[in-house]
JSON list of C-alpha atoms in Angstrom, two decimals:
[
{"chain": "A", "resi": 1, "resn": "MET", "atom": "CA", "xyz": [274.40, 54.41, 91.48]},
{"chain": "A", "resi": 2, "resn": "GLU", "atom": "CA", "xyz": [270.87, 53.17, 92.04]},
{"chain": "A", "resi": 3, "resn": "GLN", "atom": "CA", "xyz": [269.86, 50.26, 89.83]},
{"chain": "A", "resi": 4, "resn": "PRO", "atom": "CA", "xyz": [266.40, 49.85, 88.28]},
{"chain": "A", "resi": 5, "resn": "SER", "atom": "CA", "xyz": [264.15, 47.94, 90.70]},
{"chain": "A", "resi": 6, "resn": "GLU", "atom": "CA", "xyz": [262.39, 45.92, 87.98]},
{"chain": "A", "resi": 7, "resn": "LEU", "atom": "CA", "xyz": [265.53, 44.28, 86.65]},
{"chain": "A", "resi": 8, "resn": "THR", "atom": "CA", "xyz": [264.51, 40.75, 85.62]},
{"chain": "A", "resi": 9, "resn": "ALA", "atom": "CA", "xyz": [266.34, 37.88, 84.00]},
{"chain": "A", "resi": 10, "resn": "ALA", "atom": "CA", "xyz": [266.69, 38.25, 80.26]},
{"chain": "A", "resi": 11, "resn": "ALA", "atom": "CA", "xyz": [270.00, 37.24, 78.71]},
{"chain": "A", "resi": 12, "resn": "PRO", "atom": "CA", "xyz": [272.17, 35.51, 81.33]},
{"chain": "A", "resi": 13, "resn": "ARG", "atom": "CA", "xyz": [275.55, 37.13, 81.80]},
{"chain": "A", "resi": 14, "resn": "PRO", "atom": "CA", "xyz": [278.60, 34.87, 81.47]},
{"chain": "A", "resi": 15, "resn": "TRP", "atom": "CA", "xyz": [279.35, 34.97, 85.20]},
{"chain": "A", "resi": 16, "resn": "ASP", "atom": "CA", "xyz": [275.70, 34.26, 85.98]},
{"chain": "A", "resi": 17, "resn": "ARG", "atom": "CA", "xyz": [275.71, 30.76, 84.50]},
{"chain": "A", "resi": 18, "resn": "PRO", "atom": "CA", "xyz": [275.84, 27.61, 86.69]},
{"chain": "A", "resi": 19, "resn": "ALA", "atom": "CA", "xyz": [279.17, 26.69, 85.03]},
{"chain": "A", "resi": 20, "resn": "VAL", "atom": "CA", "xyz": [280.62, 29.78, 86.72]},
{"chain": "A", "resi": 21, "resn": "SER", "atom": "CA", "xyz": [278.49, 30.27, 89.84]},
{"chain": "A", "resi": 22, "resn": "VAL", "atom": "CA", "xyz": [278.62, 26.64, 91.06]},
{"chain": "A", "resi": 23, "resn": "PRO", "atom": "CA", "xyz": [282.46, 26.36, 91.09]},
{"chain": "A", "resi": 24, "resn": "VAL", "atom": "CA", "xyz": [282.65, 29.76, 92.82]},
{"chain": "A", "resi": 25, "resn": "LEU", "atom": "CA", "xyz": [280.18, 28.60, 95.48]},
{"chain": "A", "resi": 26, "resn": "VAL", "atom": "CA", "xyz": [282.09, 25.31, 95.89]},
{"chain": "A", "resi": 27, "resn": "LEU", "atom": "CA", "xyz": [285.36, 27.19, 96.37]},
{"chain": "A", "resi": 28, "resn": "MET", "atom": "CA", "xyz": [283.78, 29.55, 98.90]},
{"chain": "A", "resi": 29, "resn": "SER", "atom": "CA", "xyz": [282.26, 26.55, 100.73]},
{"chain": "A", "resi": 30, "resn": "VAL", "atom": "CA", "xyz": [285.55, 24.68, 100.91]},
{"chain": "A", "resi": 31, "resn": "VAL", "atom": "CA", "xyz": [287.24, 27.75, 102.41]},
{"chain": "A", "resi": 32, "resn": "GLY", "atom": "CA", "xyz": [284.37, 28.35, 104.85]},
{"chain": "A", "resi": 33, "resn": "GLY", "atom": "CA", "xyz": [284.30, 24.69, 105.86]},
{"chain": "A", "resi": 34, "resn": "GLN", "atom": "CA", "xyz": [287.90, 24.85, 107.06]},
{"chain": "A", "resi": 35, "resn": "LEU", "atom": "CA", "xyz": [287.29, 27.69, 109.52]},
{"chain": "A", "resi": 36, "resn": "PRO", "atom": "CA", "xyz": [286.55, 26.50, 113.07]},
{"chain": "A", "resi": 37, "resn": "SER", "atom": "CA", "xyz": [283.56, 27.78, 115.01]},
{"chain": "A", "resi": 38, "resn": "PHE", "atom": "CA", "xyz": [284.08, 30.64, 117.47]},
{"chain": "A", "resi": 39, "resn": "SER", "atom": "CA", "xyz": [287.14, 31.84, 115.52]},
{"chain": "A", "resi": 40, "resn": "ALA", "atom": "CA", "xyz": [287.48, 35.41, 114.31]},
{"chain": "A", "resi": 41, "resn": "GLN", "atom": "CA", "xyz": [288.09, 34.12, 110.77]},
{"chain": "A", "resi": 42, "resn": "ALA", "atom": "CA", "xyz": [284.84, 32.12, 110.78]},
{"chain": "A", "resi": 43, "resn": "ASN", "atom": "CA", "xyz": [282.91, 35.17, 112.01]},
{"chain": "A", "resi": 44, "resn": "LEU", "atom": "CA", "xyz": [284.47, 37.47, 109.42]},
{"chain": "A", "resi": 45, "resn": "TYR", "atom": "CA", "xyz": [283.93, 34.96, 106.62]},
{"chain": "A", "resi": 46, "resn": "ALA", "atom": "CA", "xyz": [280.26, 34.25, 107.44]},
{"chain": "A", "resi": 47, "resn": "VAL", "atom": "CA", "xyz": [279.48, 37.93, 107.97]},
{"chain": "A", "resi": 48, "resn": "GLY", "atom": "CA", "xyz": [281.46, 38.94, 104.86]},
{"chain": "A", "resi": 49, "resn": "THR", "atom": "CA", "xyz": [279.98, 36.41, 102.44]},
{"chain": "A", "resi": 50, "resn": "GLY", "atom": "CA", "xyz": [276.46, 36.92, 103.76]},
{"chain": "A", "resi": 51, "resn": "GLY", "atom": "CA", "xyz": [276.88, 40.70, 103.70]},
{"chain": "A", "resi": 52, "resn": "ALA", "atom": "CA", "xyz": [278.13, 40.64, 100.11]},
{"chain": "A", "resi": 53, "resn": "LEU", "atom": "CA", "xyz": [275.16, 38.51, 99.02]},
{"chain": "A", "resi": 54, "resn": "ILE", "atom": "CA", "xyz": [272.71, 40.81, 100.81]},
{"chain": "A", "resi": 55, "resn": "TRP", "atom": "CA", "xyz": [274.32, 43.80, 99.08]},
{"chain": "A", "resi": 56, "resn": "LEU", "atom": "CA", "xyz": [273.89, 42.05, 95.72]},
{"chain": "A", "resi": 57, "resn": "GLY", "atom": "CA", "xyz": [270.30, 41.16, 96.55]},
{"chain": "A", "resi": 58, "resn": "LEU", "atom": "CA", "xyz": [269.26, 44.62, 97.70]},
{"chain": "A", "resi": 59, "resn": "THR", "atom": "CA", "xyz": [270.98, 46.69, 95.02]},
{"chain": "A", "resi": 60, "resn": "ASN", "atom": "CA", "xyz": [269.38, 44.89, 92.04]},
{"chain": "A", "resi": 61, "resn": "ARG", "atom": "CA", "xyz": [272.74, 44.20, 90.43]},
{"chain": "A", "resi": 62, "resn": "VAL", "atom": "CA", "xyz": [271.83, 40.57, 89.74]},
{"chain": "A", "resi": 63, "resn": "PRO", "atom": "CA", "xyz": [269.05, 39.60, 87.29]},
{"chain": "A", "resi": 64, "resn": "ARG", "atom": "CA", "xyz": [266.04, 38.14, 89.08]},
{"chain": "A", "resi": 65, "resn": "ARG", "atom": "CA", "xyz": [263.48, 35.55, 88.15]},
{"chain": "A", "resi": 66, "resn": "PRO", "atom": "CA", "xyz": [259.99, 37.02, 87.72]},
{"chain": "A", "resi": 67, "resn": "PRO", "atom": "CA", "xyz": [258.07, 36.79, 91.03]},
{"chain": "A", "resi": 68, "resn": "PRO", "atom": "CA", "xyz": [254.92, 34.67, 91.29]},
{"chain": "A", "resi": 69, "resn": "GLY", "atom": "CA", "xyz": [251.78, 36.79, 90.99]},
{"chain": "A", "resi": 70, "resn": "ARG", "atom": "CA", "xyz": [249.96, 34.98, 93.77]},
{"chain": "A", "resi": 71, "resn": "LEU", "atom": "CA", "xyz": [250.30, 31.72, 95.66]},
{"chain": "A", "resi": 72, "resn": "GLY", "atom": "CA", "xyz": [247.84, 28.88, 95.28]},
{"chain": "A", "resi": 73, "resn": "SER", "atom": "CA", "xyz": [245.72, 27.65, 98.17]},
{"chain": "A", "resi": 74, "resn": "GLY", "atom": "CA", "xyz": [248.18, 24.79, 98.65]},
{"chain": "A", "resi": 75, "resn": "ALA", "atom": "CA", "xyz": [250.72, 27.26, 100.05]},
{"chain": "A", "resi": 76, "resn": "VAL", "atom": "CA", "xyz": [249.22, 26.72, 103.49]},
{"chain": "A", "resi": 77, "resn": "TRP", "atom": "CA", "xyz": [250.84, 23.26, 103.55]},
{"chain": "A", "resi": 78, "resn": "TRP", "atom": "CA", "xyz": [254.19, 24.98, 104.07]},
{"chain": "A", "resi": 79, "resn": "VAL", "atom": "CA", "xyz": [253.01, 26.01, 107.51]},
{"chain": "A", "resi": 80, "resn": "VAL", "atom": "CA", "xyz": [253.09, 22.35, 108.64]},
{"chain": "A", "resi": 81, "resn": "PRO", "atom": "CA", "xyz": [256.89, 21.77, 108.62]},
{"chain": "A", "resi": 82, "resn": "VAL", "atom": "CA", "xyz": [257.44, 25.24, 110.06]},
{"chain": "A", "resi": 83, "resn": "VAL", "atom": "CA", "xyz": [255.10, 24.48, 112.98]},
{"chain": "A", "resi": 84, "resn": "VAL", "atom": "CA", "xyz": [256.60, 21.00, 113.56]},
{"chain": "A", "resi": 85, "resn": "PHE", "atom": "CA", "xyz": [260.12, 22.44, 113.59]},
{"chain": "A", "resi": 86, "resn": "GLY", "atom": "CA", "xyz": [259.04, 25.40, 115.72]},
{"chain": "A", "resi": 87, "resn": "VAL", "atom": "CA", "xyz": [257.38, 23.18, 118.34]},
{"chain": "A", "resi": 88, "resn": "PHE", "atom": "CA", "xyz": [260.47, 21.00, 118.79]},
{"chain": "A", "resi": 89, "resn": "GLU", "atom": "CA", "xyz": [262.96, 23.89, 118.61]},
{"chain": "A", "resi": 90, "resn": "GLY", "atom": "CA", "xyz": [260.91, 26.06, 120.95]},
{"chain": "A", "resi": 91, "resn": "SER", "atom": "CA", "xyz": [260.26, 23.37, 123.53]},
{"chain": "A", "resi": 92, "resn": "THR", "atom": "CA", "xyz": [263.87, 22.14, 123.62]},
{"chain": "A", "resi": 93, "resn": "PHE", "atom": "CA", "xyz": [265.11, 25.73, 123.88]},
{"chain": "A", "resi": 94, "resn": "VAL", "atom": "CA", "xyz": [262.79, 26.43, 126.81]},
{"chain": "A", "resi": 95, "resn": "LEU", "atom": "CA", "xyz": [263.95, 23.20, 128.49]},
{"chain": "A", "resi": 96, "resn": "GLY", "atom": "CA", "xyz": [267.54, 24.44, 128.31]},
{"chain": "A", "resi": 97, "resn": "SER", "atom": "CA", "xyz": [268.90, 22.47, 125.33]},
{"chain": "A", "resi": 98, "resn": "THR", "atom": "CA", "xyz": [270.25, 19.51, 127.31]},
{"chain": "A", "resi": 99, "resn": "ASP", "atom": "CA", "xyz": [271.39, 16.09, 126.07]},
{"chain": "A", "resi": 100, "resn": "ASP", "atom": "CA", "xyz": [267.87, 14.76, 126.68]},
{"chain": "A", "resi": 101, "resn": "PHE", "atom": "CA", "xyz": [266.19, 17.78, 125.06]},
{"chain": "A", "resi": 102, "resn": "PRO", "atom": "CA", "xyz": [268.65, 19.04, 122.43]},
{"chain": "A", "resi": 103, "resn": "THR", "atom": "CA", "xyz": [267.90, 21.98, 120.16]},
{"chain": "A", "resi": 104, "resn": "PHE", "atom": "CA", "xyz": [268.57, 21.59, 116.45]},
{"chain": "A", "resi": 105, "resn": "SER", "atom": "CA", "xyz": [271.90, 23.41, 116.65]},
{"chain": "A", "resi": 106, "resn": "ARG", "atom": "CA", "xyz": [273.04, 21.24, 119.58]},
{"chain": "A", "resi": 107, "resn": "LEU", "atom": "CA", "xyz": [272.38, 18.18, 117.42]},
{"chain": "A", "resi": 108, "resn": "ALA", "atom": "CA", "xyz": [274.05, 19.75, 114.37]},
{"chain": "A", "resi": 109, "resn": "ASP", "atom": "CA", "xyz": [277.21, 21.06, 116.06]},
{"chain": "A", "resi": 110, "resn": "PRO", "atom": "CA", "xyz": [278.99, 17.66, 116.40]},
{"chain": "A", "resi": 111, "resn": "LEU", "atom": "CA", "xyz": [278.24, 16.90, 112.74]},
{"chain": "A", "resi": 112, "resn": "LEU", "atom": "CA", "xyz": [279.60, 20.27, 111.65]},
{"chain": "A", "resi": 113, "resn": "GLU", "atom": "CA", "xyz": [282.93, 19.61, 113.35]},
{"chain": "A", "resi": 114, "resn": "ASP", "atom": "CA", "xyz": [283.85, 17.42, 110.38]},
{"chain": "A", "resi": 115, "resn": "GLY", "atom": "CA", "xyz": [285.44, 19.55, 107.67]},
{"chain": "A", "resi": 116, "resn": "LEU", "atom": "CA", "xyz": [283.77, 17.78, 104.75]},
{"chain": "A", "resi": 117, "resn": "VAL", "atom": "CA", "xyz": [280.28, 17.87, 106.29]},
{"chain": "A", "resi": 118, "resn": "ARG", "atom": "CA", "xyz": [280.84, 21.51, 107.21]},
{"chain": "A", "resi": 119, "resn": "SER", "atom": "CA", "xyz": [281.81, 22.38, 103.63]},
{"chain": "A", "resi": 120, "resn": "VAL", "atom": "CA", "xyz": [278.80, 20.53, 102.19]},
{"chain": "A", "resi": 121, "resn": "VAL", "atom": "CA", "xyz": [276.41, 22.34, 104.56]},
{"chain": "A", "resi": 122, "resn": "TYR", "atom": "CA", "xyz": [278.20, 25.62, 103.82]},
{"chain": "A", "resi": 123, "resn": "PHE", "atom": "CA", "xyz": [277.55, 24.96, 100.12]},
{"chain": "A", "resi": 124, "resn": "GLY", "atom": "CA", "xyz": [273.85, 24.43, 100.87]},
{"chain": "A", "resi": 125, "resn": "TRP", "atom": "CA", "xyz": [273.69, 27.69, 102.81]},
{"chain": "A", "resi": 126, "resn": "LEU", "atom": "CA", "xyz": [275.47, 29.72, 100.13]},
{"chain": "A", "resi": 127, "resn": "SER", "atom": "CA", "xyz": [273.50, 28.11, 97.29]},
{"chain": "A", "resi": 128, "resn": "ALA", "atom": "CA", "xyz": [270.19, 28.88, 98.99]},
{"chain": "A", "resi": 129, "resn": "PHE", "atom": "CA", "xyz": [271.43, 32.44, 99.67]},
{"chain": "A", "resi": 130, "resn": "TRP", "atom": "CA", "xyz": [272.35, 32.84, 95.98]},
{"chain": "A", "resi": 131, "resn": "GLY", "atom": "CA", "xyz": [268.91, 31.48, 95.06]},
{"chain": "A", "resi": 132, "resn": "LEU", "atom": "CA", "xyz": [267.26, 34.11, 97.29]},
{"chain": "A", "resi": 133, "resn": "VAL", "atom": "CA", "xyz": [269.35, 36.88, 95.73]},
{"chain": "A", "resi": 134, "resn": "ARG", "atom": "CA", "xyz": [268.13, 35.77, 92.29]},
{"chain": "A", "resi": 135, "resn": "ARG", "atom": "CA", "xyz": [264.47, 35.91, 93.37]},
{"chain": "B", "resi": 1, "resn": "MET", "atom": "CA", "xyz": [270.14, 7.43, 123.93]},
{"chain": "B", "resi": 2, "resn": "SER", "atom": "CA", "xyz": [267.18, 8.61, 125.99]},
{"chain": "B", "resi": 3, "resn": "ALA", "atom": "CA", "xyz": [263.64, 8.33, 124.65]},
{"chain": "B", "resi": 4, "resn": "THR", "atom": "CA", "xyz": [263.17, 12.10, 124.73]},
{"chain": "B", "resi": 5, "resn": "ARG", "atom": "CA", "xyz": [266.34, 12.68, 122.70]},
{"chain": "B", "resi": 6, "resn": "LEU", "atom": "CA", "xyz": [265.15, 10.14, 120.14]},
{"chain": "B", "resi": 7, "resn": "LEU", "atom": "CA", "xyz": [261.74, 11.81, 120.01]},
{"chain": "B", "resi": 8, "resn": "VAL", "atom": "CA", "xyz": [263.34, 15.21, 119.39]},
{"chain": "B", "resi": 9, "resn": "ILE", "atom": "CA", "xyz": [265.57, 13.82, 116.62]},
{"chain": "B", "resi": 10, "resn": "VAL", "atom": "CA", "xyz": [262.56, 12.13, 114.98]},
{"chain": "B", "resi": 11, "resn": "GLY", "atom": "CA", "xyz": [260.65, 15.43, 115.23]},
{"chain": "B", "resi": 12, "resn": "PHE", "atom": "CA", "xyz": [263.37, 17.43, 113.49]},
{"chain": "B", "resi": 13, "resn": "LEU", "atom": "CA", "xyz": [263.80, 14.75, 110.83]},
{"chain": "B", "resi": 14, "resn": "ALA", "atom": "CA", "xyz": [260.03, 14.76, 110.28]},
{"chain": "B", "resi": 15, "resn": "ALA", "atom": "CA", "xyz": [260.09, 18.54, 109.70]},
{"chain": "B", "resi": 16, "resn": "ILE", "atom": "CA", "xyz": [262.95, 18.18, 107.19]},
{"chain": "B", "resi": 17, "resn": "GLY", "atom": "CA", "xyz": [261.20, 15.25, 105.54]},
{"chain": "B", "resi": 18, "resn": "LEU", "atom": "CA", "xyz": [257.99, 17.27, 105.21]},
{"chain": "B", "resi": 19, "resn": "VAL", "atom": "CA", "xyz": [259.93, 20.02, 103.42]},
{"chain": "B", "resi": 20, "resn": "ALA", "atom": "CA", "xyz": [261.30, 17.44, 100.96]},
{"chain": "B", "resi": 21, "resn": "VAL", "atom": "CA", "xyz": [257.83, 15.92, 100.40]},
{"chain": "B", "resi": 22, "resn": "LEU", "atom": "CA", "xyz": [256.21, 19.33, 99.82]},
{"chain": "B", "resi": 23, "resn": "GLU", "atom": "CA", "xyz": [258.97, 20.42, 97.45]},
{"chain": "B", "resi": 24, "resn": "PHE", "atom": "CA", "xyz": [258.57, 17.18, 95.52]},
{"chain": "B", "resi": 25, "resn": "ALA", "atom": "CA", "xyz": [254.77, 17.61, 95.43]},
{"chain": "B", "resi": 26, "resn": "SER", "atom": "CA", "xyz": [255.13, 21.19, 94.21]},
{"chain": "B", "resi": 27, "resn": "ARG", "atom": "CA", "xyz": [257.01, 20.02, 91.12]},
{"chain": "B", "resi": 28, "resn": "ARG", "atom": "CA", "xyz": [254.23, 17.76, 89.92]},
{"chain": "B", "resi": 29, "resn": "GLU", "atom": "CA", "xyz": [252.26, 18.96, 86.93]},
{"chain": "B", "resi": 30, "resn": "ARG", "atom": "CA", "xyz": [249.29, 21.21, 87.84]},
{"chain": "B", "resi": 31, "resn": "SER", "atom": "CA", "xyz": [250.25, 21.10, 91.52]},
{"chain": "B", "resi": 32, "resn": "ARG", "atom": "CA", "xyz": [248.41, 23.58, 93.75]},
{"chain": "B", "resi": 33, "resn": "ILE", "atom": "CA", "xyz": [251.36, 23.59, 96.14]},
{"chain": "B", "resi": 34, "resn": "PRO", "atom": "CA", "xyz": [253.92, 26.28, 95.28]},
{"chain": "B", "resi": 35, "resn": "SER", "atom": "CA", "xyz": [257.63, 25.49, 95.55]},
{"chain": "B", "resi": 36, "resn": "LEU", "atom": "CA", "xyz": [259.59, 26.76, 98.54]},
{"chain": "B", "resi": 37, "resn": "GLY", "atom": "CA", "xyz": [261.36, 29.17, 96.19]},
{"chain": "B", "resi": 38, "resn": "ASP", "atom": "CA", "xyz": [258.02, 30.63, 95.06]},
{"chain": "B", "resi": 39, "resn": "VAL", "atom": "CA", "xyz": [256.89, 31.02, 98.68]},
{"chain": "B", "resi": 40, "resn": "CYS", "atom": "CA", "xyz": [260.14, 32.85, 99.49]},
{"chain": "B", "resi": 41, "resn": "ALA", "atom": "CA", "xyz": [259.80, 35.03, 96.39]},
{"chain": "B", "resi": 42, "resn": "PHE", "atom": "CA", "xyz": [256.22, 35.89, 97.37]},
{"chain": "B", "resi": 43, "resn": "VAL", "atom": "CA", "xyz": [257.32, 36.87, 100.89]},
{"chain": "B", "resi": 44, "resn": "MET", "atom": "CA", "xyz": [260.18, 38.94, 99.45]},
{"chain": "B", "resi": 45, "resn": "GLN", "atom": "CA", "xyz": [257.73, 41.04, 97.43]},
{"chain": "B", "resi": 46, "resn": "TYR", "atom": "CA", "xyz": [256.34, 42.58, 100.62]},
{"chain": "B", "resi": 47, "resn": "GLU", "atom": "CA", "xyz": [257.24, 46.24, 100.92]},
{"chain": "B", "resi": 48, "resn": "VAL", "atom": "CA", "xyz": [256.32, 49.02, 103.33]},
{"chain": "B", "resi": 49, "resn": "GLY", "atom": "CA", "xyz": [256.43, 52.19, 101.28]},
{"chain": "B", "resi": 50, "resn": "ARG", "atom": "CA", "xyz": [259.62, 51.78, 99.25]},
{"chain": "B", "resi": 51, "resn": "VAL", "atom": "CA", "xyz": [261.33, 49.66, 101.89]},
{"chain": "B", "resi": 52, "resn": "PRO", "atom": "CA", "xyz": [261.61, 45.98, 100.80]},
{"chain": "B", "resi": 53, "resn": "VAL", "atom": "CA", "xyz": [260.77, 44.62, 104.23]},
{"chain": "B", "resi": 54, "resn": "GLY", "atom": "CA", "xyz": [260.18, 41.06, 103.05]},
{"chain": "B", "resi": 55, "resn": "ARG", "atom": "CA", "xyz": [263.49, 40.96, 101.20]},
{"chain": "B", "resi": 56, "resn": "ILE", "atom": "CA", "xyz": [265.44, 42.44, 104.09]},
{"chain": "B", "resi": 57, "resn": "GLY", "atom": "CA", "xyz": [263.74, 40.10, 106.56]},
{"chain": "B", "resi": 58, "resn": "LEU", "atom": "CA", "xyz": [264.43, 36.92, 104.63]},
{"chain": "B", "resi": 59, "resn": "PHE", "atom": "CA", "xyz": [268.02, 37.90, 103.82]},
{"chain": "B", "resi": 60, "resn": "GLY", "atom": "CA", "xyz": [268.61, 38.80, 107.45]},
{"chain": "B", "resi": 61, "resn": "PHE", "atom": "CA", "xyz": [267.15, 35.53, 108.70]},
{"chain": "B", "resi": 62, "resn": "TRP", "atom": "CA", "xyz": [269.26, 33.43, 106.31]},
{"chain": "B", "resi": 63, "resn": "TRP", "atom": "CA", "xyz": [272.37, 35.45, 107.13]},
{"chain": "B", "resi": 64, "resn": "TRP", "atom": "CA", "xyz": [271.78, 34.78, 110.84]},
{"chain": "B", "resi": 65, "resn": "VAL", "atom": "CA", "xyz": [271.29, 31.03, 110.17]},
{"chain": "B", "resi": 66, "resn": "GLY", "atom": "CA", "xyz": [274.72, 30.83, 108.49]},
{"chain": "B", "resi": 67, "resn": "TRP", "atom": "CA", "xyz": [276.43, 32.85, 111.18]},
{"chain": "B", "resi": 68, "resn": "HIS", "atom": "CA", "xyz": [274.77, 30.78, 113.92]},
{"chain": "B", "resi": 69, "resn": "PHE", "atom": "CA", "xyz": [275.92, 27.42, 112.52]},
{"chain": "B", "resi": 70, "resn": "PHE", "atom": "CA", "xyz": [279.31, 28.32, 111.06]},
{"chain": "B", "resi": 71, "resn": "ALA", "atom": "CA", "xyz": [280.69, 31.09, 113.23]},
{"chain": "B", "resi": 72, "resn": "ARG", "atom": "CA", "xyz": [279.50, 30.43, 116.74]}
]
């Protein structure tokens, strides 16, 4: 059934409180952090959790925060880190992502082999995803 | 470690540091810089007809980021 598109946050539902959502995200992150890269389980888990969050975010089943009417002129500052990251990622990608010119993911992969680090980063990814769904 | 590798690492750390600085600056009182969340919310408002293109685009990008780092 189609949900109203202007559903905004009013009274938080019990499951929508940080006391519920944070432990759920932690549990999901711990599970995801144990799955090794290139495995079928890791693919299914990342695609499944992301797909479920996209479904929640597109079907208006989760209350959203009111959107900003317009952005201030200072919004242009956000272009700076995007350009800096893009220049380094683009140039290292073009140069073949070698040890001397590593892309961001080539630098991150060894760190993500550790289960704890992987779970912490997984938590960051899922938390940001949940934040986007609520917007 | 080669000089180019160090330069690349410093570059990526600078980009991440800039995000942290801007987010911090956005939370000051009467700041003209919007938070990253507000920028994302603004982008997600973009629609073509009834299709929420901004929302689909941002969700898709973030989904790909997770898959890229955790599944492959």
